[in-house]
């Protein structure tokens, strides 16, 4: 959705606009933040699985839950 919105903003603009440039920057920053959080959660998940410590099942379940919540929030993001 965000990429489509950004593309529409560019296509509908006749010339450079500071307002559009700022809106695009905000959208890109948001997407970078989401990707960064997802990468962090993936790294934590990999470490938890590879350690195989006691209680790691609960930790893995929590990480998967966080990832699902992040994915759901991205789906709802406009």
PDB file of N, CA and C in Angstrom:
ATOM      1  N   UNK A   1       0.815  -1.188   0.000  1.00  0.00           N
ATOM      2  CA  UNK A   1       0.000   0.000   0.000  1.00  0.00           C
ATOM      3  C   UNK A   1       0.861   1.256   0.000  1.00  0.00           C
ATOM      4  N   UNK A   2       1.878   1.257   0.843  1.00  0.00           N
ATOM      5  CA  UNK A   2       2.724   2.440   0.947  1.00  0.00           C
ATOM      6  C   UNK A   2       3.465   2.719  -0.351  1.00  0.00           C
ATOM      7  N   UNK A   3       3.973   1.675  -0.971  1.00  0.00           N
ATOM      8  CA  UNK A   3       4.691   1.857  -2.235  1.00  0.00           C
ATOM      9  C   UNK A   3       3.746   2.379  -3.304  1.00  0.00           C
ATOM     10  N   UNK A   4       2.529   1.855  -3.338  1.00  0.00           N
ATOM     11  CA  UNK A   4       1.542   2.327  -4.313  1.00  0.00           C
ATOM     12  C   UNK A   4       1.177   3.782  -4.055  1.00  0.00           C
ATOM     13  N   UNK A   5       0.999   4.134  -2.784  1.00  0.00           N
ATOM     14  CA  UNK A   5       0.666   5.516  -2.441  1.00  0.00           C
ATOM     15  C   UNK A   5       1.794   6.457  -2.844  1.00  0.00           C
ATOM     16  N   UNK A   6       3.025   6.038  -2.597  1.00  0.00           N
ATOM     17  CA  UNK A   6       4.170   6.865  -2.975  1.00  0.00           C
ATOM     18  C   UNK A   6       4.251   7.029  -4.484  1.00  0.00           C
ATOM     19  N   UNK A   7       4.036   5.945  -5.201  1.00  0.00           N
ATOM     20  CA  UNK A   7       4.075   6.011  -6.664  1.00  0.00           C
ATOM     21  C   UNK A   7       2.976   6.931  -7.193  1.00  0.00           C
ATOM     22  N   UNK A   8       1.791   6.851  -6.628  1.00  0.00           N
ATOM     23  CA  UNK A   8       0.696   7.729  -7.042  1.00  0.00           C
ATOM     24  C   UNK A   8       1.030   9.192  -6.786  1.00  0.00           C
ATOM     25  N   UNK A   9       1.651   9.465  -5.641  1.00  0.00           N
ATOM     26  CA  UNK A   9       2.034  10.841  -5.329  1.00  0.00           C
ATOM     27  C   UNK A   9       3.006  11.379  -6.372  1.00  0.00           C
ATOM     28  N   UNK A  10       3.946  10.557  -6.770  1.00  0.00           N
ATOM     29  CA  UNK A  10       4.932  10.972  -7.770  1.00  0.00           C
ATOM     30  C   UNK A  10       4.263  11.169  -9.122  1.00  0.00           C
ATOM     31  N   UNK A  11       3.429  10.217  -9.515  1.00  0.00           N
ATOM     32  CA  UNK A  11       2.789  10.277 -10.833  1.00  0.00           C
ATOM     33  C   UNK A  11       1.805  11.429 -10.964  1.00  0.00           C
ATOM     34  N   UNK A  12       1.141  11.798  -9.886  1.00  0.00           N
ATOM     35  CA  UNK A  12       0.147  12.863  -9.940  1.00  0.00           C
ATOM     36  C   UNK A  12       0.751  14.258  -9.786  1.00  0.00           C
ATOM     37  N   UNK A  13       1.995  14.311  -9.435  1.00  0.00           N
ATOM     38  CA  UNK A  13       2.656  15.597  -9.236  1.00  0.00           C
ATOM     39  C   UNK A  13       3.204  16.130 -10.557  1.00  0.00           C
ATOM     40  N   UNK A  14       2.902  17.395 -10.832  1.00  0.00           N
ATOM     41  CA  UNK A  14       3.405  18.025 -12.056  1.00  0.00           C
ATOM     42  C   UNK A  14       4.858  18.449 -11.919  1.00  0.00           C
ATOM     43  N   UNK A  15       5.239  18.829 -10.726  1.00  0.00           N
ATOM     44  CA  UNK A  15       6.601  19.295 -10.501  1.00  0.00           C
ATOM     45  C   UNK A  15       7.011  18.958  -9.074  1.00  0.00           C
ATOM     46  N   UNK A  16       8.259  19.242  -8.757  1.00  0.00           N
ATOM     47  CA  UNK A  16       8.764  18.953  -7.420  1.00  0.00           C
ATOM     48  C   UNK A  16       7.959  19.721  -6.376  1.00  0.00           C
ATOM     49  N   UNK A  17       7.621  19.040  -5.318  1.00  0.00           N
ATOM     50  CA  UNK A  17       6.881  19.659  -4.223  1.00  0.00           C
ATOM     51  C   UNK A  17       7.528  19.243  -2.910  1.00  0.00           C
ATOM     52  N   UNK A  18       7.855  20.222  -2.094  1.00  0.00           N
ATOM     53  CA  UNK A  18       8.454  19.951  -0.785  1.00  0.00           C
ATOM     54  C   UNK A  18       7.497  19.122   0.080  1.00  0.00           C
ATOM     55  N   UNK A  19       6.210  19.413  -0.022  1.00  0.00           N
ATOM     56  CA  UNK A  19       5.203  18.685   0.756  1.00  0.00           C
ATOM     57  C   UNK A  19       5.183  17.208   0.360  1.00  0.00           C
ATOM     58  N   UNK A  20       5.214  16.942  -0.944  1.00  0.00           N
ATOM     59  CA  UNK A  20       5.221  15.554  -1.426  1.00  0.00           C
ATOM     60  C   UNK A  20       6.525  14.868  -1.043  1.00  0.00           C
ATOM     61  N   UNK A  21       7.632  15.577  -1.177  1.00  0.00           N
ATOM     62  CA  UNK A  21       8.932  15.002  -0.816  1.00  0.00           C
ATOM     63  C   UNK A  21       8.956  14.612   0.662  1.00  0.00           C
ATOM     64  N   UNK A  22       8.409  15.469   1.521  1.00  0.00           N
ATOM     65  CA  UNK A  22       8.371  15.161   2.958  1.00  0.00           C
ATOM     66  C   UNK A  22       7.448  13.985   3.254  1.00  0.00           C
ATOM     67  N   UNK A  23       6.303  13.936   2.578  1.00  0.00           N
ATOM     68  CA  UNK A  23       5.374  12.817   2.773  1.00  0.00           C
ATOM     69  C   UNK A  23       6.019  11.505   2.344  1.00  0.00           C
ATOM     70  N   UNK A  24       6.727  11.534   1.221  1.00  0.00           N
ATOM     71  CA  UNK A  24       7.411  10.325   0.749  1.00  0.00           C
ATOM     72  C   UNK A  24       8.501   9.897   1.722  1.00  0.00           C
ATOM     73  N   UNK A  25       9.249  10.876   2.245  1.00  0.00           N
ATOM     74  CA  UNK A  25      10.306  10.560   3.206  1.00  0.00           C
ATOM     75  C   UNK A  25       9.716   9.902   4.452  1.00  0.00           C
ATOM     76  N   UNK A  26       8.585  10.416   4.932  1.00  0.00           N
ATOM     77  CA  UNK A  26       7.941   9.823   6.102  1.00  0.00           C
ATOM     78  C   UNK A  26       7.510   8.384   5.824  1.00  0.00           C
ATOM     79  N   UNK A  27       6.949   8.145   4.650  1.00  0.00           N
ATOM     80  CA  UNK A  27       6.509   6.794   4.292  1.00  0.00           C
ATOM     81  C   UNK A  27       7.704   5.845   4.201  1.00  0.00           C
ATOM     82  N   UNK A  28       8.781   6.309   3.599  1.00  0.00           N
ATOM     83  CA  UNK A  28       9.986   5.486   3.468  1.00  0.00           C
ATOM     84  C   UNK A  28      10.583   5.201   4.843  1.00  0.00           C
ATOM     85  N   UNK A  29      10.626   6.216   5.712  1.00  0.00           N
ATOM     86  CA  UNK A  29      11.148   6.018   7.065  1.00  0.00           C
ATOM     87  C   UNK A  29      10.321   4.987   7.831  1.00  0.00           C
ATOM     88  N   UNK A  30       9.008   5.057   7.675  1.00  0.00           N
ATOM     89  CA  UNK A  30       8.127   4.095   8.335  1.00  0.00           C
ATOM     90  C   UNK A  30       8.397   2.684   7.837  1.00  0.00           C
ATOM     91  N   UNK A  31       8.536   2.536   6.529  1.00  0.00           N
ATOM     92  CA  UNK A  31       8.820   1.216   5.957  1.00  0.00           C
ATOM     93  C   UNK A  31      10.164   0.681   6.441  1.00  0.00           C
ATOM     94  N   UNK A  32      11.179   1.546   6.512  1.00  0.00           N
ATOM     95  CA  UNK A  32      12.492   1.131   7.020  1.00  0.00           C
ATOM     96  C   UNK A  32      12.381   0.667   8.472  1.00  0.00           C
ATOM     97  N   UNK A  33      11.599   1.375   9.256  1.00  0.00           N
ATOM     98  CA  UNK A  33      11.414   1.011  10.656  1.00  0.00           C
ATOM     99  C   UNK A  33      10.755  -0.358  10.792  1.00  0.00           C
ATOM    100  N   UNK A  34       9.740  -0.599   9.979  1.00  0.00           N
ATOM    101  CA  UNK A  34       9.041  -1.889  10.008  1.00  0.00           C
ATOM    102  C   UNK A  34       9.980  -3.018   9.601  1.00  0.00           C
ATOM    103  N   UNK A  35      10.740  -2.810   8.549  1.00  0.00           N
ATOM    104  CA  UNK A  35      11.685  -3.830   8.080  1.00  0.00           C
ATOM    105  C   UNK A  35      12.753  -4.084   9.141  1.00  0.00           C
ATOM    106  N   UNK A  36      13.238  -3.029   9.773  1.00  0.00           N
ATOM    107  CA  UNK A  36      14.243  -3.184  10.819  1.00  0.00           C
ATOM    108  C   UNK A  36      13.733  -3.997  11.993  1.00  0.00           C
ATOM    109  N   UNK A  37      12.506  -3.714  12.413  1.00  0.00           N
ATOM    110  CA  UNK A  37      11.915  -4.469  13.524  1.00  0.00           C
ATOM    111  C   UNK A  37      11.738  -5.936  13.144  1.00  0.00           C
ATOM    112  N   UNK A  38      11.301  -6.188  11.927  1.00  0.00           N
ATOM    113  CA  UNK A  38      11.125  -7.571  11.469  1.00  0.00           C
ATOM    114  C   UNK A  38      12.477  -8.296  11.446  1.00  0.00           C
ATOM    115  N   UNK A  39      13.516  -7.628  10.984  1.00  0.00           N
ATOM    116  CA  UNK A  39      14.849  -8.234  10.972  1.00  0.00           C
ATOM    117  C   UNK A  39      15.327  -8.543  12.389  1.00  0.00           C
ATOM    118  N   UNK A  40      15.070  -7.621  13.329  1.00  0.00           N
ATOM    119  CA  UNK A  40      15.450  -7.858  14.723  1.00  0.00           C
ATOM    120  C   UNK A  40      14.738  -9.085  15.288  1.00  0.00           C
ATOM    121  N   UNK A  41      13.443  -9.182  15.012  1.00  0.00           N
ATOM    122  CA  UNK A  41      12.680 -10.328  15.507  1.00  0.00           C
ATOM    123  C   UNK A  41      13.158 -11.633  14.878  1.00  0.00           C
ATOM    124  N   UNK A  42      13.495 -11.598  13.601  1.00  0.00           N
ATOM    125  CA  UNK A  42      14.017 -12.802  12.943  1.00  0.00           C
ATOM    126  C   UNK A  42      15.337 -13.229  13.569  1.00  0.00           C
ATOM    127  N   UNK A  43      16.201 -12.264  13.844  1.00  0.00           N
ATOM    128  CA  UNK A  43      17.488 -12.580  14.466  1.00  0.00           C
ATOM    129  C   UNK A  43      17.289 -13.195  15.845  1.00  0.00           C
ATOM    130  N   UNK A  44      16.399 -12.606  16.639  1.00  0.00           N
ATOM    131  CA  UNK A  44      16.109 -13.162  17.963  1.00  0.00           C
ATOM    132  C   UNK A  44      15.563 -14.579  17.857  1.00  0.00           C
ATOM    133  N   UNK A  45      14.706 -14.797  16.882  1.00  0.00           N
ATOM    134  CA  UNK A  45      14.120 -16.126  16.689  1.00  0.00           C
ATOM    135  C   UNK A  45      15.194 -17.147  16.329  1.00  0.00           C
ATOM    136  N   UNK A  46      16.081 -16.787  15.429  1.00  0.00           N
ATOM    137  CA  UNK A  46      17.165 -17.691  15.020  1.00  0.00           C
ATOM    138  C   UNK A  46      18.065 -18.021  16.206  1.00  0.00           C
ATOM    139  N   UNK A  47      18.404 -17.006  16.996  1.00  0.00           N
ATOM    140  CA  UNK A  47      19.262 -17.227  18.167  1.00  0.00           C
ATOM    141  C   UNK A  47      18.563 -18.138  19.171  1.00  0.00           C
ATOM    142  N   UNK A  48      17.284 -17.884  19.407  1.00  0.00           N
ATOM    143  CA  UNK A  48      16.532 -18.705  20.369  1.00  0.00           C
ATOM    144  C   UNK A  48      16.443 -20.150  19.922  1.00  0.00           C
ATOM    145  N   UNK A  49      16.198 -20.363  18.649  1.00  0.00           N
ATOM    146  CA  UNK A  49      16.097 -21.730  18.129  1.00  0.00           C
ATOM    147  C   UNK A  49      17.447 -22.432  18.204  1.00  0.00           C
ATOM    148  N   UNK A  50      18.512 -21.720  17.871  1.00  0.00           N
ATOM    149  CA  UNK A  50      19.833 -22.357  17.846  1.00  0.00           C
ATOM    150  C   UNK A  50      20.366 -22.638  19.248  1.00  0.00           C
ATOM    151  N   UNK A  51      19.967 -21.840  20.248  1.00  0.00           N
ATOM    152  CA  UNK A  51      20.429 -22.069  21.618  1.00  0.00           C
ATOM    153  C   UNK A  51      19.788 -23.297  22.236  1.00  0.00           C
ATOM    154  N   UNK A  52      18.533 -23.519  21.960  1.00  0.00           N
ATOM    155  CA  UNK A  52      17.838 -24.686  22.486  1.00  0.00           C
ATOM    156  C   UNK A  52      17.783 -24.744  24.000  1.00  0.00           C
ATOM    157  N   UNK A  53      17.832 -23.592  24.675  1.00  0.00           N
ATOM    158  CA  UNK A  53      17.777 -23.548  26.137  1.00  0.00           C
ATOM    159  C   UNK A  53      16.392 -23.940  26.644  1.00  0.00           C
ATOM    160  N   UNK A  54      16.357 -24.336  27.943  1.00  0.00           N
ATOM    161  CA  UNK A  54      15.063 -24.608  28.566  1.00  0.00           C
ATOM    162  C   UNK A  54      14.264 -23.315  28.571  1.00  0.00           C
ATOM    163  N   UNK A  55      12.977 -23.440  28.360  1.00  0.00           N
ATOM    164  CA  UNK A  55      12.129 -22.264  28.321  1.00  0.00           C
ATOM    165  C   UNK A  55      12.157 -21.552  26.989  1.00  0.00           C
ATOM    166  N   UNK A  56      12.982 -22.067  26.074  1.00  0.00           N
ATOM    167  CA  UNK A  56      13.084 -21.390  24.784  1.00  0.00           C
ATOM    168  C   UNK A  56      11.813 -21.555  23.956  1.00  0.00           C
ATOM    169  N   UNK A  57      11.042 -22.615  24.230  1.00  0.00           N
ATOM    170  CA  UNK A  57       9.778 -22.785  23.505  1.00  0.00           C
ATOM    171  C   UNK A  57       8.849 -21.607  23.762  1.00  0.00           C
ATOM    172  N   UNK A  58       8.782 -21.191  25.019  1.00  0.00           N
ATOM    173  CA  UNK A  58       7.941 -20.041  25.363  1.00  0.00           C
ATOM    174  C   UNK A  58       8.487 -18.770  24.713  1.00  0.00           C
ATOM    175  N   UNK A  59       9.793 -18.612  24.744  1.00  0.00           N
ATOM    176  CA  UNK A  59      10.422 -17.444  24.123  1.00  0.00           C
ATOM    177  C   UNK A  59      10.178 -17.435  22.616  1.00  0.00           C
ATOM    178  N   UNK A  60      10.296 -18.591  21.994  1.00  0.00           N
ATOM    179  CA  UNK A  60      10.044 -18.705  20.552  1.00  0.00           C
ATOM    180  C   UNK A  60       8.589 -18.372  20.249  1.00  0.00           C
ATOM    181  N   UNK A  61       7.675 -18.897  21.067  1.00  0.00           N
ATOM    182  CA  UNK A  61       6.255 -18.586  20.876  1.00  0.00           C
ATOM    183  C   UNK A  61       6.004 -17.082  20.991  1.00  0.00           C
ATOM    184  N   UNK A  62       6.654 -16.441  21.966  1.00  0.00           N
ATOM    185  CA  UNK A  62       6.498 -14.994  22.133  1.00  0.00           C
ATOM    186  C   UNK A  62       7.041 -14.224  20.934  1.00  0.00           C
ATOM    187  N   UNK A  63       8.180 -14.657  20.411  1.00  0.00           N
ATOM    188  CA  UNK A  63       8.755 -13.992  19.240  1.00  0.00           C
ATOM    189  C   UNK A  63       7.857 -14.150  18.018  1.00  0.00           C
ATOM    190  N   UNK A  64       7.327 -15.343  17.838  1.00  0.00           N
ATOM    191  CA  UNK A  64       6.417 -15.575  16.708  1.00  0.00           C
ATOM    192  C   UNK A  64       5.165 -14.719  16.864  1.00  0.00           C
ATOM    193  N   UNK A  65       4.670 -14.615  18.091  1.00  0.00           N
ATOM    194  CA  UNK A  65       3.503 -13.766  18.350  1.00  0.00           C
ATOM    195  C   UNK A  65       3.819 -12.311  17.995  1.00  0.00           C
ATOM    196  N   UNK A  66       4.994 -11.816  18.412  1.00  0.00           N
ATOM    197  CA  UNK A  66       5.397 -10.447  18.086  1.00  0.00           C
ATOM    198  C   UNK A  66       5.491 -10.241  16.577  1.00  0.00           C
ATOM    199  N   UNK A  67       6.044 -11.228  15.879  1.00  0.00           N
ATOM    200  CA  UNK A  67       6.160 -11.124  14.421  1.00  0.00           C
ATOM    201  C   UNK A  67       4.776 -11.066  13.781  1.00  0.00           C
ATOM    202  N   UNK A  68       3.868 -11.906  14.258  1.00  0.00           N
ATOM    203  CA  UNK A  68       2.509 -11.893  13.717  1.00  0.00           C
ATOM    204  C   UNK A  68       1.813 -10.564  13.990  1.00  0.00           C
ATOM    205  N   UNK A  69       2.025 -10.005  15.180  1.00  0.00           N
ATOM    206  CA  UNK A  69       1.438  -8.703  15.500  1.00  0.00           C
ATOM    207  C   UNK A  69       2.010  -7.613  14.596  1.00  0.00           C
ATOM    208  N   UNK A  70       3.313  -7.677  14.339  1.00  0.00           N
ATOM    209  CA  UNK A  70       3.933  -6.702  13.446  1.00  0.00           C
ATOM    210  C   UNK A  70       3.380  -6.838  12.035  1.00  0.00           C
ATOM    211  N   UNK A  71       3.251  -8.057  11.570  1.00  0.00           N
ATOM    212  CA  UNK A  71       2.694  -8.295  10.234  1.00  0.00           C
ATOM    213  C   UNK A  71       1.266  -7.772  10.161  1.00  0.00           C
ATOM    214  N   UNK A  72       0.470  -8.029  11.201  1.00  0.00           N
ATOM    215  CA  UNK A  72      -0.906  -7.532  11.221  1.00  0.00           C
ATOM    216  C   UNK A  72      -0.947  -6.009  11.221  1.00  0.00           C
ATOM    217  N   UNK A  73      -0.023  -5.377  11.952  1.00  0.00           N
ATOM    218  CA  UNK A  73      -0.014  -3.916  11.982  1.00  0.00           C
ATOM    219  C   UNK A  73       0.368  -3.339  10.625  1.00  0.00           C
ATOM    220  N   UNK A  74       1.224  -4.046   9.894  1.00  0.00           N
ATOM    221  CA  UNK A  74       1.595  -3.599   8.548  1.00  0.00           C
ATOM    222  C   UNK A  74       0.393  -3.713   7.618  1.00  0.00           C
ATOM    223  N   UNK A  75      -0.378  -4.780   7.770  1.00  0.00           N
ATOM    224  CA  UNK A  75      -1.568  -4.955   6.933  1.00  0.00           C
ATOM    225  C   UNK A  75      -2.568  -3.827   7.157  1.00  0.00           C
ATOM    226  N   UNK A  76      -2.655  -3.335   8.397  1.00  0.00           N
ATOM    227  CA  UNK A  76      -3.603  -2.281   8.737  1.00  0.00           C
ATOM    228  C   UNK A  76      -3.068  -0.883   8.436  1.00  0.00           C
ATOM    229  N   UNK A  77      -1.772  -0.777   8.144  1.00  0.00           N
ATOM    230  CA  UNK A  77      -1.143   0.528   7.946  1.00  0.00           C
ATOM    231  C   UNK A  77      -1.578   1.148   6.629  1.00  0.00           C
ATOM    232  N   UNK A  78      -1.987   2.397   6.691  1.00  0.00           N
ATOM    233  CA  UNK A  78      -2.360   3.142   5.478  1.00  0.00           C
ATOM    234  C   UNK A  78      -1.571   4.410   5.382  1.00  0.00           C
TER     235      UNK A  78
END
